[in-house]
XYZ file of C-alpha atoms in Angstrom:
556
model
C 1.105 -9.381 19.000
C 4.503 -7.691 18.509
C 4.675 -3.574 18.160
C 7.640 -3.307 15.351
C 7.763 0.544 16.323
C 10.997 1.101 14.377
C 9.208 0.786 10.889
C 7.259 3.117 9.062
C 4.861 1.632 5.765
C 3.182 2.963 3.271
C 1.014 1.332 0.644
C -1.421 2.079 -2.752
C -2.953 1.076 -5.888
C -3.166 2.270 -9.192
C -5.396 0.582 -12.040
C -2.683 2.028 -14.790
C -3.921 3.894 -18.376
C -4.740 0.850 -19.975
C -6.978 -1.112 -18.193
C -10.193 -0.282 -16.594
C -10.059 -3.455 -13.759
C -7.718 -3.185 -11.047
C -6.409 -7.203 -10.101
C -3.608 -5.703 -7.766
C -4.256 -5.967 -4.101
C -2.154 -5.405 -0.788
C -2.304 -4.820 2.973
C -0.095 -3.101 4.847
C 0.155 -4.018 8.925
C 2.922 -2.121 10.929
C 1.636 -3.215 13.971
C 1.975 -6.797 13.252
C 4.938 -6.322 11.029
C 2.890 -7.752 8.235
C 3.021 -6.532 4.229
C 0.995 -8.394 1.272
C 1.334 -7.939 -1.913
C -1.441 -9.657 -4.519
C -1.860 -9.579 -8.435
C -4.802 -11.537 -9.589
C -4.376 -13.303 -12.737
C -7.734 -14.582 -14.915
C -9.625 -11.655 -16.413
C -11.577 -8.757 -14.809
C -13.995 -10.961 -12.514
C -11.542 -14.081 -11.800
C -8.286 -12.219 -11.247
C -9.433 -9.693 -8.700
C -11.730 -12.225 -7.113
C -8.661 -14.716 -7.056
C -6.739 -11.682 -5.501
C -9.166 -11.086 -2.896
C -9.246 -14.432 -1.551
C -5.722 -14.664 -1.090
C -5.497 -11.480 0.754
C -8.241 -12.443 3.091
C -6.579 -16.198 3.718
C -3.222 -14.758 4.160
C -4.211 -12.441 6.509
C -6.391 -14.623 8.811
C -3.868 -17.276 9.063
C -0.524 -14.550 9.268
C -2.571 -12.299 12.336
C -2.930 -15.629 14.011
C 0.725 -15.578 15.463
C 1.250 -18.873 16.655
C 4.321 -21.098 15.424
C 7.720 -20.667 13.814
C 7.487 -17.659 11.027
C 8.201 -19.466 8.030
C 6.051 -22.336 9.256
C 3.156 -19.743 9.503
C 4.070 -18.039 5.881
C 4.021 -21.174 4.073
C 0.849 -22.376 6.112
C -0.779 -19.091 4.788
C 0.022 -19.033 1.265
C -0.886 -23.043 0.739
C -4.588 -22.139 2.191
C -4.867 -19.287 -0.092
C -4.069 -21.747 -3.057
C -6.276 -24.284 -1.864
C -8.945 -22.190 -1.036
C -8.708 -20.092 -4.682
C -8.713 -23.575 -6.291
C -12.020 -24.239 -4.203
C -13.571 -20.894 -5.279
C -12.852 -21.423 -8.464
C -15.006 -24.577 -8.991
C -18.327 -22.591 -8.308
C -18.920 -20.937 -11.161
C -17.585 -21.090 -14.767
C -16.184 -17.824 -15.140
C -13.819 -17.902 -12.039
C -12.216 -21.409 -13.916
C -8.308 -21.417 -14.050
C -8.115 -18.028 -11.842
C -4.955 -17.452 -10.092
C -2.758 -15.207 -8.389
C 0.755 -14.187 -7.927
C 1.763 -12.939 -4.633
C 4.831 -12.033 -2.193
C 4.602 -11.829 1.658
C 7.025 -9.766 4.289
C 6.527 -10.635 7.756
C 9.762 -8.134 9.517
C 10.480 -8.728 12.942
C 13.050 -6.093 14.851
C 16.073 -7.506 12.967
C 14.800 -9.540 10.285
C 12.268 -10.468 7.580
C 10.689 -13.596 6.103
C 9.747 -13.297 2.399
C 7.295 -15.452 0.982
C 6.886 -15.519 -2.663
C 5.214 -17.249 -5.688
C 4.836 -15.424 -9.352
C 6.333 -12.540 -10.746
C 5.834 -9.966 -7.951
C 8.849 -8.660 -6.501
C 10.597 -7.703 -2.976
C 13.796 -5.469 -2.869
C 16.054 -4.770 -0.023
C 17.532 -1.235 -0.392
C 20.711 -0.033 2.013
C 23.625 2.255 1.442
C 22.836 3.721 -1.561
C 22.035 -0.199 -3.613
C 19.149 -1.653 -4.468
C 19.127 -5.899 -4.282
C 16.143 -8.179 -5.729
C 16.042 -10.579 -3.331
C 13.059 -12.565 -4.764
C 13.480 -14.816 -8.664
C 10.891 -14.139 -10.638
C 8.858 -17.693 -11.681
C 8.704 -16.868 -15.369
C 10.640 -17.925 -18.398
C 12.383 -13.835 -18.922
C 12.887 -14.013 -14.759
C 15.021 -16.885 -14.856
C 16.921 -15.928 -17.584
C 17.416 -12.300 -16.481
C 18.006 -13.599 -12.642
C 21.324 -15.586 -14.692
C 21.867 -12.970 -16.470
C 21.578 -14.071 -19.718
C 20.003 -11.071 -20.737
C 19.655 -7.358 -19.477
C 17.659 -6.120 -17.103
C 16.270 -3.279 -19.961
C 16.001 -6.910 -22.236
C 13.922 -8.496 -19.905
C 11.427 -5.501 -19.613
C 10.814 -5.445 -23.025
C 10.734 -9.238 -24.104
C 7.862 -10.333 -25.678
C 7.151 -12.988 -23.102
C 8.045 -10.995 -20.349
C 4.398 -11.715 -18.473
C 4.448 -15.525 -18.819
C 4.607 -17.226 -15.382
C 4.837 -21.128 -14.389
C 4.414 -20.657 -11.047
C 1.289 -18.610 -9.287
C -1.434 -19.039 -6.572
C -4.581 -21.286 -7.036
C -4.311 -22.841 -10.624
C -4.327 -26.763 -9.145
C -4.050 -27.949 -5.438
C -1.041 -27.959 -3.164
C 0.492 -29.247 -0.073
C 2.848 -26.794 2.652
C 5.751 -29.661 1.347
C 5.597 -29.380 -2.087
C 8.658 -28.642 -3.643
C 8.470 -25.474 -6.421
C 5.739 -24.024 -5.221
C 6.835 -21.633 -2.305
C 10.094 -19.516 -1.990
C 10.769 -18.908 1.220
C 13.569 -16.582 2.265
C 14.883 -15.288 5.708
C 16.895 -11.895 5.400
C 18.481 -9.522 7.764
C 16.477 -6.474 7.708
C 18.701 -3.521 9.694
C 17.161 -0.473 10.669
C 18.676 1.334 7.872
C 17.287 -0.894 5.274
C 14.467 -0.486 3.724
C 11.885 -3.061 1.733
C 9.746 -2.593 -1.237
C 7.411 -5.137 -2.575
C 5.544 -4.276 -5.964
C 3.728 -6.022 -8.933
C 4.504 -6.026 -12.801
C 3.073 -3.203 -13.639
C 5.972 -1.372 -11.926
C 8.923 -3.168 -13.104
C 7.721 -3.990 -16.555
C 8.027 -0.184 -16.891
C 10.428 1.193 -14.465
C 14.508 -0.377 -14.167
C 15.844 -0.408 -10.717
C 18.336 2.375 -11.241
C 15.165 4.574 -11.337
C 13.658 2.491 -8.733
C 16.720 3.285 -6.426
C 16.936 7.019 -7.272
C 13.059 7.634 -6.701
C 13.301 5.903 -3.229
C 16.873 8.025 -2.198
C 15.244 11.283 -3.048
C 11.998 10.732 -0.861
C 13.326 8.722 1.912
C 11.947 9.316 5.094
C 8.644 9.861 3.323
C 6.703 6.641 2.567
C 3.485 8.010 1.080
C 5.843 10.466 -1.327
C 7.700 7.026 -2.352
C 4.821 4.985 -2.854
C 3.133 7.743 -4.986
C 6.492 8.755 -7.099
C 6.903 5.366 -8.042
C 3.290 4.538 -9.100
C 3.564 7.899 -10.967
C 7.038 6.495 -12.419
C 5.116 3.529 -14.195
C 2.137 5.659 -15.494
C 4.362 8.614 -17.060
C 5.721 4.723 -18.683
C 2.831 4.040 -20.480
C 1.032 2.653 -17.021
C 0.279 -1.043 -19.443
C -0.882 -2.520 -16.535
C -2.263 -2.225 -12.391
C 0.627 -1.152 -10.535
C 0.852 -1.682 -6.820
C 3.794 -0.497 -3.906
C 4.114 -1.626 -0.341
C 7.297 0.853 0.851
C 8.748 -0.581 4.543
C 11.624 1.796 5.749
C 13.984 1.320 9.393
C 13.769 4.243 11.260
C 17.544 5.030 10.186
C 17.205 4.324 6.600
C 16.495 7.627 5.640
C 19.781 8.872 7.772
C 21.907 6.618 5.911
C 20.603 7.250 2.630
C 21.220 11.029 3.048
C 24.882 9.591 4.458
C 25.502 7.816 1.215
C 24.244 10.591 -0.830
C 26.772 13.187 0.369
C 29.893 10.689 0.158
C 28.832 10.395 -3.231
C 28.587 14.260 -4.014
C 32.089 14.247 -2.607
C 33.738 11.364 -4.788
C 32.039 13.226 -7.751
C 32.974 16.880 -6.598
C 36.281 16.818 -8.168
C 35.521 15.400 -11.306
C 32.236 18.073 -11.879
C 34.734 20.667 -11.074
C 37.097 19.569 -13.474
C 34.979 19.282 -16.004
C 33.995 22.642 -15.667
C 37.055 23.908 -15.470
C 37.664 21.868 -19.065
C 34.895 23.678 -20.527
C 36.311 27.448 -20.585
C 38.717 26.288 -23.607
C 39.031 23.836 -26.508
C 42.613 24.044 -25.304
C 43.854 21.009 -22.933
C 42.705 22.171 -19.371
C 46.166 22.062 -17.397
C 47.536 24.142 -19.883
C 44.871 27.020 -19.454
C 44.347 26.634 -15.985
C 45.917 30.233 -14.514
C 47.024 30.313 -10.741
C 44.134 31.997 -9.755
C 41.869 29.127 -11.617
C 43.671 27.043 -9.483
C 42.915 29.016 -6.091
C 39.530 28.980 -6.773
C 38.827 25.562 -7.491
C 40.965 24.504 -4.541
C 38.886 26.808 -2.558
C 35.816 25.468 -3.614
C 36.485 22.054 -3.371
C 37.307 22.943 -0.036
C 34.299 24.508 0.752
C 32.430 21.577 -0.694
C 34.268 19.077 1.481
C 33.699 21.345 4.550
C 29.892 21.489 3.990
C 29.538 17.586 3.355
C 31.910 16.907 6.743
C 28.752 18.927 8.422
C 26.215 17.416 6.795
C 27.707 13.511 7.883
C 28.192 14.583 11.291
C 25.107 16.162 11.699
C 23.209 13.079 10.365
C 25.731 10.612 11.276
C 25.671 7.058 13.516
C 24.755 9.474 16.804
C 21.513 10.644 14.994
C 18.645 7.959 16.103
C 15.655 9.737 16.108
C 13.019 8.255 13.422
C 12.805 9.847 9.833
C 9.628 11.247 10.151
C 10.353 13.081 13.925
C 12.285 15.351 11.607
C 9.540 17.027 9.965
C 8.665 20.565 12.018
C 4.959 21.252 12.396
C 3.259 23.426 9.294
C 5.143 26.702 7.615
C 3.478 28.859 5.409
C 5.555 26.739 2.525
C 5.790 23.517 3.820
C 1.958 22.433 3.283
C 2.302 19.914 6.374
C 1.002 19.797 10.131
C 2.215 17.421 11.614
C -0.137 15.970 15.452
C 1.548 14.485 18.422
C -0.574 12.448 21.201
C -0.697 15.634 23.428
C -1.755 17.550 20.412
C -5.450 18.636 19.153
C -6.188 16.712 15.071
C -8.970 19.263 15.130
C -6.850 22.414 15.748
C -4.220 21.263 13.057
C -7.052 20.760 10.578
C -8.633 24.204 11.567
C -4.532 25.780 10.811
C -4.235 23.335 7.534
C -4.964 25.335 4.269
C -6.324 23.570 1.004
C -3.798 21.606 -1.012
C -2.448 20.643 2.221
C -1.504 17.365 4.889
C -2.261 16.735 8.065
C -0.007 13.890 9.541
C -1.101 11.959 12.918
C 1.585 10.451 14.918
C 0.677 6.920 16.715
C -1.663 7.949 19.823
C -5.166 7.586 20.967
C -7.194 11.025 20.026
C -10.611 11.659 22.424
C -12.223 14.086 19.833
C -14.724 14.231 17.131
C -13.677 15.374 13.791
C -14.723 17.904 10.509
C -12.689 16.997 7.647
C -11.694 20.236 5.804
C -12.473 21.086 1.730
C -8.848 20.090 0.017
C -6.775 18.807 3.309
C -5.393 15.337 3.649
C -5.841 14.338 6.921
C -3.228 10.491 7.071
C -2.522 8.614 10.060
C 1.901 8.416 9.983
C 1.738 4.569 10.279
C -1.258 2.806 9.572
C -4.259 1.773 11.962
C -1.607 3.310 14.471
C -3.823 6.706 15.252
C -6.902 5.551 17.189
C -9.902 7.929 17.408
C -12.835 7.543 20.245
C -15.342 10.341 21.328
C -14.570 12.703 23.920
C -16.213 12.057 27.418
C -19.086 14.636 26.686
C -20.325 13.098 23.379
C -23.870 11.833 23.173
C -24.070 8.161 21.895
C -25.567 9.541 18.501
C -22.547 11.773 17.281
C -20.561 10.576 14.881
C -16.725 10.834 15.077
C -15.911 12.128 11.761
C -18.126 14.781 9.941
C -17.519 15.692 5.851
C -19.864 18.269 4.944
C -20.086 19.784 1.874
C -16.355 19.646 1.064
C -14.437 18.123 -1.919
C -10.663 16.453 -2.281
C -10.879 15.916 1.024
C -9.317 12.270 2.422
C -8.929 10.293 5.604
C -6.443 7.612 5.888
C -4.984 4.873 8.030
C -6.937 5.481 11.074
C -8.976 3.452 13.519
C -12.359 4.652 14.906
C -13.404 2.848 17.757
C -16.262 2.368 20.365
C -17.295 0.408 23.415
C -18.710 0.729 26.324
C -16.911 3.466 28.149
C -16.978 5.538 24.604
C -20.078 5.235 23.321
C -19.961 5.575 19.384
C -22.627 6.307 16.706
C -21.299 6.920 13.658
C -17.684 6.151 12.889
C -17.467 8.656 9.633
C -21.001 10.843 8.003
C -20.585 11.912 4.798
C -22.952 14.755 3.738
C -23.257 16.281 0.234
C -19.026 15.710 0.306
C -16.344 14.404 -2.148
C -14.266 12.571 0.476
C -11.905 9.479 0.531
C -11.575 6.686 3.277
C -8.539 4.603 2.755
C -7.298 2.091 4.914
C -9.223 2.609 8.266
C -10.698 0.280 10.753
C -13.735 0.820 12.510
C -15.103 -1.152 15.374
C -18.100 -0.370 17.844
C -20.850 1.377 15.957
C -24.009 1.674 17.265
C -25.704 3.007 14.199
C -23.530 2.530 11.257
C -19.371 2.700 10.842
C -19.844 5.039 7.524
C -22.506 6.499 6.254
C -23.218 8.233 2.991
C -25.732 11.048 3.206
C -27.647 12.681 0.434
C -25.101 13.609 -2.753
C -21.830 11.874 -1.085
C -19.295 10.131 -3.453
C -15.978 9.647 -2.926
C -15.228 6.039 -1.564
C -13.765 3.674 0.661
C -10.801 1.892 -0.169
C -8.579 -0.904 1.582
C -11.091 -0.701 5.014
C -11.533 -3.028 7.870
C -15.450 -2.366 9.116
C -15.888 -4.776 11.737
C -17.598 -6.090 14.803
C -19.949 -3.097 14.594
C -23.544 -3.264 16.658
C -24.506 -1.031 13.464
C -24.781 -1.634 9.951
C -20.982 -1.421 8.747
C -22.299 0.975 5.689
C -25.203 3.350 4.627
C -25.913 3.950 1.179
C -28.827 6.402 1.357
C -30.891 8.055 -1.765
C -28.773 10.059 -3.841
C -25.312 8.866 -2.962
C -22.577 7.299 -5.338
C -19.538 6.386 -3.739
C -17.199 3.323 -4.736
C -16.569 1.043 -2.304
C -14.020 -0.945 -3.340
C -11.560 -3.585 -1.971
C -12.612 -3.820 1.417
C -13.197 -6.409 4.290
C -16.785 -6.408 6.167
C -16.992 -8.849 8.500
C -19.790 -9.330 11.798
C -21.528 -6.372 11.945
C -25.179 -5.428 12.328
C -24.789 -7.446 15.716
C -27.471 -5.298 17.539
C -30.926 -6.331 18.006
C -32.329 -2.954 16.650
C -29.846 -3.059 13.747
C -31.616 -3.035 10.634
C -29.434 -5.006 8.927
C -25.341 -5.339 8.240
C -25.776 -2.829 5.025
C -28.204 -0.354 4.446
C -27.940 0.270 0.602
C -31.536 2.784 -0.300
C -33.100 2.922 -3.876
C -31.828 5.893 -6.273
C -28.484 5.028 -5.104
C -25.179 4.746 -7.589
C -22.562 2.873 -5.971
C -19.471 0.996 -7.530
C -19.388 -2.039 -5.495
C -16.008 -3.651 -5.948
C -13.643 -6.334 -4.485
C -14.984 -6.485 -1.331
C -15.454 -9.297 1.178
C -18.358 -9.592 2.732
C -19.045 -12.092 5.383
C -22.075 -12.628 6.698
C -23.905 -9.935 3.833
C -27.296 -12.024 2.532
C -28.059 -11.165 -1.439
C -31.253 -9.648 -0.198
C -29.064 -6.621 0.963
C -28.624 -5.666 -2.649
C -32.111 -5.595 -4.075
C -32.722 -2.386 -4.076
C -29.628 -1.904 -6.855
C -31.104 -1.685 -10.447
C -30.815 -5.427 -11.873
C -27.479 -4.859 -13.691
C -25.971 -3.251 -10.377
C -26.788 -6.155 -8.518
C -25.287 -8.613 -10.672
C -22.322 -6.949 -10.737
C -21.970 -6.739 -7.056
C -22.732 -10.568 -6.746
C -19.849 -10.725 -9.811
C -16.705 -8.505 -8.519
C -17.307 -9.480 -4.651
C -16.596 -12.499 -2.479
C -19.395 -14.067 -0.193
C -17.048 -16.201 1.801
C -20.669 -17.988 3.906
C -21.488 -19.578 0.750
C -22.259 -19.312 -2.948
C -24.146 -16.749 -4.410
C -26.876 -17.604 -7.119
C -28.004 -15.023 -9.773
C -25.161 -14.255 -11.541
C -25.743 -14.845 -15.047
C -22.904 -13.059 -16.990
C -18.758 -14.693 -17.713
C -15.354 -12.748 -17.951
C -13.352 -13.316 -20.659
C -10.703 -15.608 -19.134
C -7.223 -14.125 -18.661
C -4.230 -16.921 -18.701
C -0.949 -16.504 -17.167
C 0.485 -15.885 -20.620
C -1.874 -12.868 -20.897
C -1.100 -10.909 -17.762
């Protein structure tokens, strides 16, 4: 596996205003260099299901990295097709579903793109934004020739028509018009952003640009702006980011954003200057007007000079190895490997982040009421149990504490770290996004008592334990996840343990290797569901009695 360590990633989800069902899904893999983007086309049950196959195929056939790239991205998104189209045939209300998807597999200097549908991939550097992707649609085509306006295109009545997309009839890796593949320089002061419709239906790439300049160096803070950008639109639809940055993007951005200042300088000055009289400036400019705009333009220029030398070419250092550990105003702690998570936590005040730097941690954890505690890049901040733990304790403890959320770690165990509990929720509001636990003896997350919150975006895998514990009282959402081979221990009770009285939201998930019988202690309609918005990739599953109203590609 290659370590890209120059990149930093960020990714999330947003269902919109308008619609209840969230189709979108995506994966974000710095490690691997490896960025998905999925939006599920066919109504609330076939798009996301649709959308959840091709995330799981991609995956398993892009982490297996043998062959040319491009050989590998094609092989990837012609299984996902094939297997969608397979899916599709075993039951009636997943007929005709689809997806649209783009791929980025970046390397140290460059990136493959792979791409069918209307989602998009941009390549930001100096201060410009390029689409490097066509959209498959009747509006893309004719915006991408520029027959019509970018602002045009947006609001065209068939804007969300597509002829192209994942899974609606069979395909070979040579067919011609299916894939577009694309192999593009990627320089460590570029920067990559792949996102669905429901962003640029709403948002033009002017704003796009100017979001990502302002908050560069901060890939959460970009992802977040911009999903916040298409909701403060209207939010019409699920919008999803994926944000990839070089480690020197944010240097150059801040580069091109002072040579800019400069070039306008002048012309803000005079303008100003043009203001103090309906009279033609030159002619009311006095000598000393013109002494102190000189000196200020001066001044100006002086201050930017700083700025680019200060930040220039000789500045290497990764964006985010800029940020100081936690003032009493900047709200941030930021943890290095020789550095205690559970001391920054115990400094971090609600409202507040705690940011993890790539490292292995040997300590056990108590998530605090209101702090954020995020891993910098993803799955890159591992987490094992000091020497002195007993095999029972878990590794991550929310008690009685609300807002509270834990993302882009790993939690492992084995046999020189013993591991009981990857996270215990207790009477807590607390979110798990994107985290990957391995090793559990008893269960990799467990939901206690009251507990809601959720788990979003999670790898629970190859666990001796149960992978998740629902117990009496809980009501979490577990949603969009992958569970695969756990309950591998003789004394395990069984992969899930979901109790009666329970209120879960069960959505998107894959579960391999999960019998139906898991779910019979879910009120009748609860189970349904569950067997309805999840995939069982062992087989069929029977019982499911209800249909979605189909969603065509002309109705995305």
């Amino acid at each position: 596996m290659q370590t890209i360590s120059t990149l930093t990633a960020a990714g999330d989800t947003d269902p919109g205003l308008q619609r209840e069902v969230n189709e979108d899904r995506f994966h974000v893999d710095v490690a691997r260099g490896l960025f998905v983007l999925v939006d599920g086309i066919g109504g609330q049950a076939a798009g996301g299901k649709a959308a959840d196959v091709a995330l799981t195929m991609v995956r398993t056939r892009l982490e297996r990295e043998t062959g040319p790239t491009t050989d590998r991205v094609r092989e990837a998104i012609t299984i996902a097709n094939n297997e969608i189209h397979r899916v599709a045939s075993l039951r009636p209300e997943w007929t005709g579903m689809a997806c649209v998807l783009t791929v980025a597999v970046v390397g140290e200097q460059s990136a493959t793109i792979g791409h069918v549908g209307d989602t998009r991939l941009y390549k930001l550097r100096g201060d410009g934004i390029e689409k490097v992707t066509r959209d498959h649609s009747p509006v893309g085509e004719r915006e991408d020739s520029n027959e019509i306006s970018e602002i045009e295109a947006m609001r065209h009545r068939r804007r969300n028509e597509v002829y192209r997309d994942v899974g609606s009839e069979p395909h070979a890796q040579t067919d011609p018009d299916f894939i577009d593949l694309h192999e593009i320089p990627f320089e460590p002061d570029a920067a990559l952003l792949l996102c669905s419709d429901g962003l640029t239906d709403l948002v033009e790439s002017a704003s796009i640009n100017r979001i990502v300049t302002q908050l560069a160096g901060r890939p959460h803070d970009v992802v977040n702006a911009l999903i916040e950008a298409a909701n403060d639109a209207g939010g019409k639809d699920n919008v999803t980011v994926v944000y990839v940055e070089g480690k020197l993007f944010a240097a150059s951005r801040a580069r091109a954003g002072a040579v800019s200042a400069a070039a306008r300088a002048p012309r803000r000055l005079a303008a100003l200057d043009g203001q103090a009289s309906d009279a033609p400036p030159r002619e009311r400019r006095t000598t000393s007007q013109r002494v102190v705009r000189t000196a200020l333009v001066a001044l100006l220029a002086i201050a930017i000079t700083v700025a680019v030398v200060r930040w220039g070419p000789a500045w290497t250092a990764p964006a985010p190895s800029i940020v100081e550990p936690v003032t009493s105003t900047s709200g941030v702690v930021i943890v290095r490997p020789t550095e205690s998570i559970a001391e920054a936590l115990g400094r971090a005040h609600p409202g507040s982040q705690v940011v993890v730097e790539p490292g292995e941690y040997r300590e056990r954890l108590v998530l605090k009421d209101g702090v954020r505690l995020v891993s910098r890049v993803p799955r890159g901040a591992t987490i094992r149990l000091p020497g002195a733990a007993s095999e029972g304790d878990p590794a991550v403890v929310a008690a009685d504490v609300t807002n509270a959320e834990f993302a882009g770690f790993r939690i492992i165990g084995d046999a020189a770290t013993p591991l009981g509990t990857g996270v215990q929720i207790r009477g807590a509001q607390v979110s798990i996004v994107d985290v990957e636990i391995t090793g559990a003896l008893t269960v990799a997350i467990d939901f206690n008592e009251t507990a809601g919150g959720g788990v979003t975006g999670s790898d629970i895998h190859d666990n001796p334990g149960a992978a998740l514990a629902i117990r009496a009282g809980a009501s979490p959402r577990i949603a969009h996840n992958v569970f695969a081979r756990n309950g591998l221990s003789e004394r395990a009770r069984a992969s899930l343990i979901i109790e009666h009285d329970v209120e879960p939201s069960i959505v998107g998930n894959v579960f391999q290797g999960v019998a139906p019988k898991v779910f019979l202690s879910l009120r009748d309609a609860a189970r349904l569901s569950v067997m309805r918005e999840n995939w069982f990739p062992d087989g069929p599953v029977s019982g499911t009695t209800t249909s979605a109203s189909p969603r065509g590609r002309q109705g995305r």
